[in-house]
Coordinates of C-alpha atoms and ligand atoms in Angstrom, one line a residue:
M1 CA -36.4 -5.7 -29.6
G2 CA -37.0 -3.2 -32.3
A3 CA -35.5 0.3 -33.0
M4 CA -38.2 1.9 -30.8
A5 CA -36.5 0.5 -27.7
V6 CA -33.1 1.8 -28.9
D7 CA -34.6 5.3 -29.7
K8 CA -36.1 5.5 -26.2
N9 CA -32.7 4.8 -24.6
P10 CA -30.0 7.2 -25.6
T11 CA -27.4 5.2 -23.7
V12 CA -28.1 2.0 -25.6
L13 CA -28.0 4.0 -28.9
R14 CA -24.7 5.6 -27.8
Q15 CA -23.1 2.3 -26.8
L16 CA -24.1 0.8 -30.2
R17 CA -22.6 3.7 -32.1
Y18 CA -19.4 3.7 -30.0
G19 CA -19.3 0.0 -30.4
N20 CA -19.3 0.0 -34.1
M21 CA -16.9 3.0 -34.1
E22 CA -14.5 1.2 -31.9
R23 CA -14.6 -1.9 -34.1
V24 CA -13.5 0.3 -37.0
L25 CA -10.7 1.9 -35.0
E26 CA -9.5 -1.5 -33.5
V27 CA -9.1 -2.8 -37.1
L28 CA -6.9 0.2 -38.1
R29 CA -4.9 -0.2 -34.9
R30 CA -4.2 -3.8 -35.7
K31 CA -3.8 -3.7 -39.4
G32 CA -2.4 -0.1 -39.9
P33 CA -3.7 2.0 -43.0
S34 CA -6.4 0.0 -44.8
S35 CA -8.9 0.5 -47.6
R36 CA -12.5 1.0 -46.9
A37 CA -13.1 -2.5 -48.5
D38 CA -10.6 -4.1 -46.1
V39 CA -12.2 -2.4 -43.1
A40 CA -15.7 -3.7 -44.2
T41 CA -14.5 -7.1 -44.4
A42 CA -12.6 -7.1 -41.2
T43 CA -15.5 -5.6 -39.2
G44 CA -18.4 -7.3 -40.9
L45 CA -20.2 -3.9 -41.2
S46 CA -22.4 -3.0 -44.0
R47 CA -21.3 -0.5 -46.6
T48 CA -23.9 2.0 -45.4
T49 CA -23.1 1.6 -41.7
L50 CA -19.3 1.8 -42.4
S51 CA -19.8 4.8 -44.6
G52 CA -21.7 6.7 -41.9
I53 CA -19.1 5.9 -39.3
V54 CA -16.1 6.7 -41.5
G55 CA -17.8 10.0 -42.5
R56 CA -18.2 11.0 -38.9
L57 CA -14.6 9.9 -37.9
L58 CA -13.2 11.8 -40.9
A59 CA -15.2 15.0 -40.1
D60 CA -14.0 14.7 -36.4
N61 CA -10.5 14.3 -37.7
V62 CA -10.0 11.0 -36.0
L63 CA -9.2 9.4 -39.3
L64 CA -7.3 10.7 -42.4
E65 CA -7.9 9.3 -45.9
E66 CA -4.7 9.2 -47.9
S67 CA -4.0 8.2 -51.6
A68 CA -1.7 5.0 -51.4
P69 CA 1.4 5.2 -53.5
L70 CA 0.7 3.1 -56.6
D71 CA 2.9 0.2 -57.3
G72 CA 4.5 -0.2 -60.8
A73 CA 1.9 -2.8 -62.1
R74 CA -1.0 -0.6 -61.3
A75 CA 0.3 2.8 -62.0
G76 CA -1.7 4.7 -64.5
R77 CA -4.6 2.3 -64.4
G78 CA -7.8 2.8 -62.8
R79 CA -8.5 5.1 -59.7
P80 CA -5.8 5.7 -57.0
V81 CA -6.3 3.6 -54.0
H82 CA -7.4 5.4 -50.8
R83 CA -6.5 4.2 -47.4
L84 CA -7.8 5.1 -44.1
T85 CA -5.4 5.7 -41.3
L86 CA -5.5 6.8 -37.7
N87 CA -4.8 10.5 -37.1
P88 CA -2.0 10.5 -34.6
S89 CA -2.8 14.1 -33.6
S90 CA -6.4 13.4 -32.7
A91 CA -7.3 12.7 -29.2
Q92 CA -9.5 9.6 -28.3
A93 CA -9.2 9.7 -24.5
V94 CA -8.1 12.2 -21.8
G95 CA -7.0 11.3 -18.2
I96 CA -7.2 13.9 -15.5
E97 CA -6.0 13.7 -11.9
M98 CA -7.0 16.3 -9.4
G99 CA -4.8 15.5 -6.4
R100 CA -4.8 17.4 -3.2
E101 CA -1.8 19.5 -4.3
R102 CA -1.6 19.0 -8.1
L103 CA -3.5 19.0 -11.3
R104 CA -2.4 16.6 -14.2
V105 CA -3.7 15.8 -17.6
A106 CA -2.7 13.2 -20.1
I107 CA -4.0 12.7 -23.8
A108 CA -3.9 9.5 -25.8
N109 CA -4.9 9.2 -29.4
A110 CA -6.9 6.3 -31.2
A111 CA -3.7 4.3 -31.4
H112 CA -3.7 4.2 -27.7
E113 CA -0.4 6.2 -27.6
V114 CA 0.0 9.0 -24.9
T115 CA 0.6 12.2 -27.0
A116 CA 0.8 14.7 -24.4
S117 CA 0.9 15.2 -20.7
G118 CA 1.3 18.2 -18.4
G119 CA 0.4 19.5 -15.1
V120 CA 0.6 22.2 -12.5
H121 CA 1.3 22.2 -8.8
R122 CA -1.6 23.8 -6.9
P123 CA -3.9 23.2 -4.1
N124 CA -7.2 21.7 -5.5
R125 CA -9.6 23.8 -3.4
G126 CA -12.7 25.7 -4.4
S127 CA -16.0 24.4 -5.9
A128 CA -16.3 21.4 -8.0
R129 CA -17.2 23.8 -10.8
E130 CA -14.1 25.9 -10.5
Q131 CA -11.8 22.7 -10.2
A132 CA -13.5 21.2 -13.3
D133 CA -13.0 24.5 -15.2
C134 CA -9.3 24.6 -14.2
A135 CA -8.8 21.1 -15.5
L136 CA -10.6 21.9 -18.7
A137 CA -8.5 25.0 -19.2
L138 CA -5.3 23.0 -18.7
L139 CA -6.5 20.3 -21.1
R140 CA -7.3 23.0 -23.9
D141 CA -4.0 24.8 -23.4
L142 CA -2.0 21.4 -23.6
A143 CA -4.0 20.4 -26.8
E144 CA -3.4 23.7 -28.5
R145 CA 0.3 23.8 -27.6
E146 CA 0.8 20.2 -28.9
G147 CA -1.5 20.6 -31.9
I148 CA -3.9 18.0 -30.8
D149 CA -7.5 18.0 -32.0
L150 CA -10.2 17.2 -29.3
A151 CA -13.2 17.0 -31.7
G152 CA -13.1 13.1 -31.9
L153 CA -12.7 12.6 -28.1
S154 CA -14.6 9.5 -26.9
G155 CA -14.1 9.5 -23.2
V156 CA -12.5 11.1 -20.2
G157 CA -11.3 9.5 -17.0
I158 CA -10.9 11.6 -13.8
G159 CA -9.2 10.8 -10.6
T160 CA -10.0 12.7 -7.3
P161 CA -9.2 12.1 -3.7
G162 CA -11.7 10.4 -1.4
P163 CA -13.6 7.1 -1.2
G164 CA -16.4 5.8 -3.3
E165 CA -17.0 3.8 -6.3
T166 CA -16.6 4.5 -10.0
T167 CA -19.0 7.0 -11.3
G168 CA -20.1 8.2 -14.7
G169 CA -20.6 11.9 -15.4
G170 CA -23.4 13.4 -17.3
T171 CA -23.8 11.4 -20.5
G172 CA -21.8 8.5 -19.0
P173 CA -23.0 5.0 -18.9
L174 CA -23.3 4.7 -15.2
G175 CA -25.4 7.6 -14.3
D176 CA -25.7 8.8 -10.6
A177 CA -24.0 5.7 -8.9
P178 CA -24.9 5.6 -5.2
G179 CA -22.1 5.9 -2.6
V180 CA -20.2 8.4 -4.8
P181 CA -19.0 11.6 -3.1
R182 CA -21.0 14.5 -4.5
H183 CA -17.9 16.5 -5.2
R184 CA -16.6 13.8 -7.6
Q185 CA -20.0 13.5 -9.3
S186 CA -20.2 17.3 -9.8
V187 CA -16.8 17.3 -11.3
A188 CA -17.5 14.5 -13.7
D189 CA -20.9 16.1 -14.7
R190 CA -19.2 19.4 -15.4
V191 CA -16.5 17.9 -17.6
A192 CA -19.1 15.7 -19.3
A193 CA -21.3 18.7 -20.2
S194 CA -18.4 20.8 -21.3
L195 CA -16.8 18.2 -23.7
D196 CA -20.1 16.3 -24.4
V197 CA -18.4 12.9 -23.8
P198 CA -18.9 10.2 -21.3
V199 CA -16.8 10.6 -18.1
L200 CA -15.6 7.9 -15.6
A201 CA -14.4 9.0 -12.3
D202 CA -12.7 7.2 -9.5
N203 CA -10.3 7.6 -6.5
N204 CA -7.0 9.0 -7.6
T205 CA -4.7 6.7 -5.6
R206 CA -6.6 3.7 -7.0
L207 CA -6.2 5.0 -10.6
A208 CA -2.4 5.3 -9.8
A209 CA -2.4 1.7 -9.1
L210 CA -4.0 1.0 -12.4
G211 CA -1.5 3.4 -14.2
E212 CA 1.5 1.5 -12.7
A213 CA 0.0 -1.8 -13.6
I214 CA -0.7 -0.8 -17.2
W215 CA 2.3 1.5 -18.0
G216 CA 4.7 1.5 -14.9
A217 CA 6.4 -0.6 -12.3
A218 CA 3.8 -3.5 -12.3
R219 CA 3.6 -3.8 -16.0
G220 CA 3.2 -7.4 -17.1
A221 CA 2.2 -8.5 -13.5
G222 CA -1.5 -9.3 -13.6
D223 CA -1.9 -9.1 -9.8
A224 CA -0.3 -6.1 -8.0
L225 CA -0.8 -4.1 -4.8
H226 CA 0.0 -0.3 -5.0
V227 CA 0.8 1.6 -1.8
T228 CA 1.4 5.4 -1.6
L229 CA 3.1 6.6 1.5
S230 CA 2.7 10.3 1.6
Y231 CA 0.7 12.8 3.7
G232 CA -1.8 10.0 3.8
V233 CA -1.5 6.3 3.1
G234 CA -3.5 5.1 0.2
G235 CA -3.5 1.9 -1.9
G236 CA -5.1 0.2 -4.7
L237 CA -5.4 -3.5 -5.7
V238 CA -5.1 -4.8 -9.4
A239 CA -6.3 -8.3 -9.8
Q240 CA -5.9 -10.0 -13.2
G241 CA -5.2 -6.7 -14.9
R242 CA -8.3 -4.9 -13.7
L243 CA -8.9 -2.7 -10.6
F244 CA -10.5 -4.6 -7.8
R245 CA -12.9 -2.2 -5.8
G246 CA -14.7 -4.5 -3.4
A247 CA -18.2 -4.1 -2.1
Q248 CA -17.8 -0.5 -0.8
G249 CA -15.0 0.5 -3.1
A250 CA -12.4 0.3 -0.3
A251 CA -10.4 -2.7 -1.5
G252 CA -6.7 -2.0 -1.3
E253 CA -7.0 0.8 1.4
I254 CA -3.9 -0.5 3.3
G255 CA -3.6 2.8 5.2
H256 CA -6.4 1.7 7.5
I257 CA -5.2 -1.7 8.4
S258 CA -4.7 -1.6 12.2
V259 CA -1.0 -2.0 13.2
D260 CA -1.3 -1.0 16.8
P261 CA -4.1 -2.4 19.1
E262 CA -3.5 0.3 21.7
G263 CA -3.5 3.0 19.0
A264 CA -5.6 6.2 19.0
R265 CA -8.8 6.5 17.1
C266 CA -8.3 7.3 13.3
W267 CA -10.6 9.6 11.3
C268 CA -11.7 6.5 9.4
G269 CA -13.4 5.1 12.6
G270 CA -10.7 2.5 13.2
H271 CA -7.9 2.6 15.8
G272 CA -4.1 2.3 15.4
C273 CA -4.2 2.6 11.6
L274 CA -1.1 2.2 9.4
E275 CA -1.7 6.0 8.3
Q276 CA -1.2 7.0 12.0
A277 CA 2.1 5.3 12.1
A278 CA 3.7 5.6 8.6
S279 CA 2.5 8.8 6.9
V280 CA 4.6 12.0 6.6
P281 CA 2.8 13.8 9.6
A282 CA 3.3 10.7 11.8
L283 CA 7.0 10.6 10.9
L284 CA 7.4 14.3 11.6
R285 CA 5.6 13.9 14.9
A286 CA 7.8 10.9 15.9
A287 CA 11.0 12.6 14.9
G288 CA 10.1 16.0 16.4
R289 CA 10.5 17.8 13.1
R290 CA 8.5 20.6 11.4
S291 CA 9.0 19.9 7.7
W292 CA 9.9 17.1 5.4
S293 CA 13.0 18.7 4.3
R294 CA 14.2 19.0 8.0
F295 CA 13.3 15.4 8.6
T296 CA 15.4 14.2 5.5
E297 CA 18.2 16.4 6.7
A298 CA 18.1 14.7 10.1
L299 CA 18.2 11.3 8.4
A300 CA 21.1 12.3 6.3
A301 CA 23.0 13.4 9.5
G302 CA 22.2 10.0 11.0
E303 CA 20.2 11.6 13.9
E304 CA 19.0 8.8 16.1
R305 CA 15.5 9.9 16.7
A306 CA 14.8 10.4 13.1
C307 CA 16.3 7.1 12.1
A308 CA 14.3 5.2 14.8
A309 CA 11.1 6.8 13.7
L310 CA 11.7 5.6 10.2
E311 CA 12.7 2.1 11.4
R312 CA 9.4 1.8 13.3
A313 CA 7.4 3.1 10.4
A314 CA 9.0 0.7 8.0
C315 CA 8.2 -2.3 10.4
A316 CA 4.6 -1.2 10.5
V317 CA 4.4 -1.0 6.8
G318 CA 6.1 -4.5 6.4
R319 CA 3.5 -5.9 8.8
A320 CA 0.5 -4.4 7.1
L321 CA 1.8 -5.6 3.8
A322 CA 2.4 -9.1 5.1
A323 CA -1.5 -9.1 6.1
A324 CA -2.5 -7.6 2.7
C325 CA -0.2 -10.0 0.6
S326 CA -1.5 -13.0 2.6
T327 CA -5.0 -12.1 1.5
A328 CA -4.4 -10.9 -2.0
N329 CA -1.2 -12.8 -3.0
P330 CA 0.1 -10.2 -5.6
Q331 CA 3.2 -10.7 -7.7
R332 CA 4.3 -7.2 -7.1
V333 CA 4.1 -4.6 -4.4
V334 CA 4.6 -1.1 -5.8
L335 CA 5.6 1.5 -3.3
G336 CA 5.4 5.2 -4.0
G337 CA 5.1 8.6 -2.3
E338 CA 7.7 10.7 -0.3
I339 CA 8.5 8.0 2.2
A340 CA 9.1 5.2 -0.4
E341 CA 11.1 7.8 -2.3
L342 CA 13.7 7.7 0.6
G343 CA 15.0 4.5 -1.0
P344 CA 16.7 1.6 0.6
L345 CA 16.8 3.5 3.9
F346 CA 13.1 2.8 4.1
L347 CA 12.5 0.0 1.5
D348 CA 15.1 -2.4 3.1
P349 CA 13.8 -2.5 6.6
A350 CA 10.1 -2.6 5.4
E351 CA 10.8 -5.5 3.1
A352 CA 12.7 -7.3 5.8
A353 CA 9.8 -6.9 8.1
F354 CA 7.3 -8.1 5.4
R355 CA 9.4 -11.2 4.9
R356 CA 9.6 -12.0 8.6
Y357 CA 5.8 -11.9 9.0
T358 CA 4.7 -13.7 5.7
A359 CA 4.3 -17.4 4.9
A360 CA 7.3 -18.5 2.8
R361 CA 5.0 -19.5 -0.1
V362 CA 3.4 -16.0 -0.5
S363 CA 6.7 -14.2 0.3
R364 CA 8.7 -16.0 -2.4
G365 CA 6.2 -14.9 -5.1
V366 CA 6.3 -11.2 -4.2
R367 CA 8.7 -8.6 -5.7
F368 CA 8.9 -5.0 -4.1
V369 CA 9.4 -2.3 -6.7
P370 CA 9.5 1.4 -6.4
A371 CA 6.7 3.2 -8.3
A372 CA 7.9 4.3 -11.8
L373 CA 5.4 7.0 -13.0
A374 CA 5.9 9.5 -10.2
D375 CA 3.1 12.0 -10.2
R376 CA 1.9 11.2 -13.8
A377 CA 0.5 7.7 -12.4
G378 CA -3.0 9.2 -11.5
A379 CA -3.6 10.9 -14.9
L380 CA -2.2 7.7 -16.8
G381 CA -4.4 5.4 -14.6
A382 CA -7.5 7.7 -15.5
L383 CA -6.5 7.1 -19.2
A384 CA -6.3 3.4 -18.6
L385 CA -9.8 3.6 -16.8
V386 CA -11.3 4.8 -20.1
F387 CA -9.4 2.4 -22.4
H388 CA -9.4 -0.6 -20.1
E389 CA -12.6 -0.6 -18.1
S390 CA -15.1 1.6 -20.0
P391 CA -18.0 -0.4 -21.3
L392 CA -17.9 2.0 -24.3
L393 CA -14.4 1.4 -25.6
A394 CA -13.0 -2.3 -26.2
G395 CA -9.4 -3.0 -25.6
Y396 CA -6.7 -1.3 -23.7
P397 CA -3.3 0.2 -24.3
T398 CA -1.1 -2.3 -26.0
R399 CA 1.8 0.1 -26.6
G400 CA 2.3 0.9 -23.0
A401 CA 6.1 1.6 -23.3
A402 CA 5.3 4.9 -25.0
A403 CA 4.1 6.5 -21.7
P404 CA 7.2 6.8 -19.6
G405 CA 9.1 8.7 -22.2
V406 CA 6.4 11.0 -23.2
A407 CA 7.3 14.8 -23.4
D408 CA 6.2 16.5 -20.2
G409 CA 5.1 20.1 -20.5
A410 CA 4.6 20.6 -16.8
S411 CA 6.6 23.8 -16.6
A412 CA 5.3 25.4 -19.8
V413 CA 1.6 24.9 -19.0
A414 CA -0.2 27.5 -16.8
A415 CA -3.4 27.0 -15.0
S416 CA -6.1 29.5 -15.5
Ligands
ZN501 ZN1 -7.9 4.7 9.7

């Protein structure tokens, strides 16, 4: 295969360029500041190729070239040694979550450290174009405020609600994947065109599962099931450190496991789904309360109807988790969302029901943990999608501990 084939296929050319660039960055991540000669040796790239890549990375501010302090023996002799180092203020990847009620952005540098994150609470309505522009405005505000340079950006991950498989936007490697909601594709295309980088997009709850697996409550557990119990019930399955999607991209959708054979028809087409028994609206209906705050007040007062409703929901969650864990056999079950945030009042009966309905061998190996990243999980998962699953970038965050402590500029960043 000659150069002609490469020229005809911009994706292949782009992957080749990104591949070599990523090899250079990987060496600097691993070895720290290094001379050009050391980078050439470690990557096996020719002087000419390396010079082109380094020139571009310096121009984009991804790398800095510094004069190394000379040691005594070499002082005053020969030329000073120049060393290449990763610029901590340059963004390599961006993660965006457009939840139903919030918009969040996280930025990471080439050392795979999360350098900024922020967000706004707002309903994500309007056209795909408006939503994408809003996210881009938030990203640019955040970058400007934190002094982060976006010129060297290599990829963006986006999480949006709704089913469907991973999709690539615009210049992305996957093109127009079938079965992807048109809205998600349009958002990805708009962001890709505006920033001129590849974009990967996926379901936001599934990305939260990946975020918790890389940076949060399931860190270090290769196999984890993530469940969000909120206004809907969503989930994601991480197997051997990667998102497991299944044939239709619906793997881990625990909210639509049937827990009541006599149950009403669900919007998904099934009957008696977990979401109809253990979501916020289901609890409010069962307890006869109008708002979540009224419901939690009733629980705090020990009101019988509210407590019984929560107990029934916890049992339903435990039984559904028993079915899911018997199939997937994870090490951790991560529980997030308003209902899980009620704490032991909900988690204890849910876990008790789970243990009752699960084979001892599976049950023994599973630990229940509350979600750790709160509403940052989706945006961090979108970052992990770029680092961890993109065909363009090798490797994944190895300094995950940096994420939970990252400064959060939520209140200071305004949406446009
Ligand atoms: Zn359903």
